[in-house]
C-alpha positions in Angstrom: 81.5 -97.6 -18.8 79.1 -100.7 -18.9 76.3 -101.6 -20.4 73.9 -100.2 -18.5 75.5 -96.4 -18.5 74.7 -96.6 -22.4 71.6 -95.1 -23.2 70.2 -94.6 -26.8 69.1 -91.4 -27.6 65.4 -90.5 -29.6 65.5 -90.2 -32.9 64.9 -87.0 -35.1 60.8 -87.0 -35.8 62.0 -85.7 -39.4 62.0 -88.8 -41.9 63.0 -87.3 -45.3 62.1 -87.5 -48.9 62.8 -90.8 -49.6 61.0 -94.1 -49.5 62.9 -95.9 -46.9 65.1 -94.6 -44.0 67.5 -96.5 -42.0 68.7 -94.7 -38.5 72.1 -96.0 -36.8 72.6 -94.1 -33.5 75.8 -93.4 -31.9 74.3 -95.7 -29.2 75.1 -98.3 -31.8 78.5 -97.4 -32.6 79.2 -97.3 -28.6 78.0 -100.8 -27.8 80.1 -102.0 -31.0 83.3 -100.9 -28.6 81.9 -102.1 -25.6 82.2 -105.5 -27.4 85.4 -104.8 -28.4 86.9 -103.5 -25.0 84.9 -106.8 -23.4 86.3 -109.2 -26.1 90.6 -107.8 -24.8 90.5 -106.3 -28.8 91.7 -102.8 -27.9 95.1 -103.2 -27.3 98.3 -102.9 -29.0 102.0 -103.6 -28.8 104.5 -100.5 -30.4 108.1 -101.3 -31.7 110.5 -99.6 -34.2 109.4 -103.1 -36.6 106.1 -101.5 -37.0 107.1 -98.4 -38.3 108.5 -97.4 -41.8 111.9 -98.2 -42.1 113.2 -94.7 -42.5 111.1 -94.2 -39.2 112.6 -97.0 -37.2 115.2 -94.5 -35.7 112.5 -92.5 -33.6 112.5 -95.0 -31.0 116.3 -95.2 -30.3 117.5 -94.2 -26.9 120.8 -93.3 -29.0 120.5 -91.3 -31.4 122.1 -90.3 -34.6 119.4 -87.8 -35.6 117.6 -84.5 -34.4 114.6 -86.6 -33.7 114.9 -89.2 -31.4 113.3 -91.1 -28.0 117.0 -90.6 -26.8 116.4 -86.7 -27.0 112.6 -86.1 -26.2 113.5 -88.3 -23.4 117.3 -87.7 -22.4 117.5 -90.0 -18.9 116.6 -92.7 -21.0 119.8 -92.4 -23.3 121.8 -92.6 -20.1 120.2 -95.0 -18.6 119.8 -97.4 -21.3 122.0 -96.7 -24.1 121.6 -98.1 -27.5 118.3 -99.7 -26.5 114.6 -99.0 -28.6 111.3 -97.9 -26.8 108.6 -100.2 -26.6 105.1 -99.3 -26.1 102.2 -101.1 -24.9 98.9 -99.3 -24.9 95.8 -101.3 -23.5 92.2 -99.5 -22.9 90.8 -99.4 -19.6 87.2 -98.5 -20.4 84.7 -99.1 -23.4 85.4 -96.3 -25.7 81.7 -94.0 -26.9 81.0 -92.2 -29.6 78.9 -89.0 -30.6 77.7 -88.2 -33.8 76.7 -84.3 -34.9 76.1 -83.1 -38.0 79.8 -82.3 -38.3 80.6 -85.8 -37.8 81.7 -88.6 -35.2 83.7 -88.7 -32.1 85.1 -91.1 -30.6 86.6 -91.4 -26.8 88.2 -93.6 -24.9 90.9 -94.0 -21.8 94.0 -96.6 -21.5 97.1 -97.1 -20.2 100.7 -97.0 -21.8 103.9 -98.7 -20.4 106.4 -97.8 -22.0 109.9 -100.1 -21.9 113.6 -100.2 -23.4 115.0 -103.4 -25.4 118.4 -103.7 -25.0 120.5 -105.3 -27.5 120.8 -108.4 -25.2 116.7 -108.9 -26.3 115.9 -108.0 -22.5 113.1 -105.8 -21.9 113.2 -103.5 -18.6 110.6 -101.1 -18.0 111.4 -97.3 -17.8 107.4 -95.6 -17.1 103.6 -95.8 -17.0 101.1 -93.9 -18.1 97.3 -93.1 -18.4 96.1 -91.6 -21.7 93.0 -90.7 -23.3 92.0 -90.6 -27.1 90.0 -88.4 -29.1 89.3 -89.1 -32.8 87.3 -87.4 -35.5 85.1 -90.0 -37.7 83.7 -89.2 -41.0 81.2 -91.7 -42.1 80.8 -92.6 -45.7 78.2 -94.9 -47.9 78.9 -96.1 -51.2 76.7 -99.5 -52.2 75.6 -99.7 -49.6 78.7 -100.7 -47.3 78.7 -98.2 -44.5 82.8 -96.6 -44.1 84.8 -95.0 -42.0 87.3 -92.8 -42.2 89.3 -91.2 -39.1 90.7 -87.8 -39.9 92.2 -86.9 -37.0 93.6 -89.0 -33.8 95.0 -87.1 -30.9 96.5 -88.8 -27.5 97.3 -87.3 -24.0 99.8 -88.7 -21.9 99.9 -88.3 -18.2 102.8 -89.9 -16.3 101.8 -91.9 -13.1 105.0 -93.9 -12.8 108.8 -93.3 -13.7 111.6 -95.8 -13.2 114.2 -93.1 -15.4 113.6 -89.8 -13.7 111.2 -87.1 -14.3 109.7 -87.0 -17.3 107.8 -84.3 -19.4 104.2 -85.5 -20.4 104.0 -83.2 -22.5 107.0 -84.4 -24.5 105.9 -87.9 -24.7 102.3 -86.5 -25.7 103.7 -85.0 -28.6 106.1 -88.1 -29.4 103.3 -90.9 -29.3 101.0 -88.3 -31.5 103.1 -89.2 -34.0 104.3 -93.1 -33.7 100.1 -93.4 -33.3 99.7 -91.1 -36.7 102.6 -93.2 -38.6 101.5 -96.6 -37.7 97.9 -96.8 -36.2 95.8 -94.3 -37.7 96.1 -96.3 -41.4 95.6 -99.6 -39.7 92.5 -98.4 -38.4 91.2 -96.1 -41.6 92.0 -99.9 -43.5 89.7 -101.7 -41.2 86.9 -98.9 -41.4 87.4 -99.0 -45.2 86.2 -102.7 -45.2 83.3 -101.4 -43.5 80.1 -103.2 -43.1 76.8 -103.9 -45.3 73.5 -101.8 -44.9 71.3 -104.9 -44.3 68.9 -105.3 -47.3 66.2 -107.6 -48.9 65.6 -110.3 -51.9 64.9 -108.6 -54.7 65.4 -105.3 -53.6 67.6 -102.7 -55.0 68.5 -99.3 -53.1 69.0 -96.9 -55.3 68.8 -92.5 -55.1 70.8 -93.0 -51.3 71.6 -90.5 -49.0 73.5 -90.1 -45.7 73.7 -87.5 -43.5 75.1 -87.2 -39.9 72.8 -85.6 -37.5 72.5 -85.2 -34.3 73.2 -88.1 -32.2 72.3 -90.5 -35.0 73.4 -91.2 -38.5 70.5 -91.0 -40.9 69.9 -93.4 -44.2 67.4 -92.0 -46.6 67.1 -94.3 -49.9 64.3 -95.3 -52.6 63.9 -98.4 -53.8 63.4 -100.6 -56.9 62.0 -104.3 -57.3 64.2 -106.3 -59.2 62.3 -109.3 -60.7 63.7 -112.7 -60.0 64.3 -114.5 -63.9 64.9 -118.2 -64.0 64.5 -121.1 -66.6 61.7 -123.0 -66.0 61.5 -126.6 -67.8 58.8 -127.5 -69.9 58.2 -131.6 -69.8 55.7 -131.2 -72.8 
């Protein structure tokens, strides 16, 4: 997607019963990930260190438990014995969102290579895929910092290119749905936690706010209250 695929969307003609109303459309929220994708952001590298250590064996080729890479993903046990999976996962297009009064979704496509480390430290490569993302975003205001929290993340994995056999995408689906749950969904609900500031004014208090997801647009409806500036002011008589 670039730039000039993105087009904003009208907004409602209803305003509300409040004094001021702020509108954030989910043509805003897309051209925030167009920056990211642009800026090489939207990326990230998957090893058995970032996940909980009672975790850390899902990624073993061998395996000492019912749950294992080695037994989703049996050639690779074979092949490379006693090794971890590595995943790299990189978007390959801007990732859009859509807001409805249920919420917002997100979407967005990338690529996955997946690789063994070997206790030598060598990495080999064992496939590639293409995957795509859907996540379910519900927005949140409190003092005036606009949050996000994402409530559900699903992937889909497609093979395109195998180095260890014939694999199952459907198995690997299932298996990166929940390394992705474990370790990225909270890294990304911290960062939309942090969330950023409603823009306001000098002297100016919101007060009596409300936010409510509509469709294609997020709405801000708020009164407002003049706070008086007080200073000391000196007197040379």
């Amino acid at each position: 997607m670039d730039s000039e695929s993105m087009q904003a969307s009208p907004f409602p003609s209803t305003v509300g019963d409040r004094m001021v109303t702020i509108w954030v459309s989910d043509y805003v929220l897309s051209t925030i990930g167009y920056v990211l994708y642009n800026g090489g952001v939207l990326k990230r590298h998957l090893t058995k260190e970032d996940l909980p250590r009672e975790d850390r064996g899902l990624l073993n080729t061998t395996c000492t438990s019912y749950e294992c890479f080695g037994i989703l993903v049996p050639s690779a046990g074979k092949i490379y014995p006693n090794a971890t999976a590595e995943f790299e996962a990189v978007a390959t297009s801007s990732p859009t969102a859509t807001v409805t009064a249920a919420g917002v979704q997100g979407n967005f496509a990338g690529t996955v290579d997946c690789s063994a480390r070997l206790s030598n430290g060598s990495l080999v490569p064992m496939f590639k895929a293409n995957m795509t993302v859907v996540l379910d975003l519900q927005v949140s205001l409190n003092e005036m910092v606009l949050r996000g929290n994402i409530t559900r993340l699903t992937s889909h994995i497609k093979i395109t290119e195998s180095k260890i056999g014939e694999l199952s995408s459907e198995v690997l689906t299932s298996l990166f749905n929940v390394a992705t749950n474990v370790v990225i969904l909270p890294e990304l609900n911290a960062v939309g936690q942090k969330g950023i500031p409603v823009p306001g004014f000098r002297n100016v208090q919101f007060v009596n706010t409300r936010l409510d997801n509509l469709n294609r647009c997020v709405r801000i409806a708020t009164d407002v209250r003049y706070v008086r500036s007080t200073y000391l002011r000196y007197d040379s008589n």
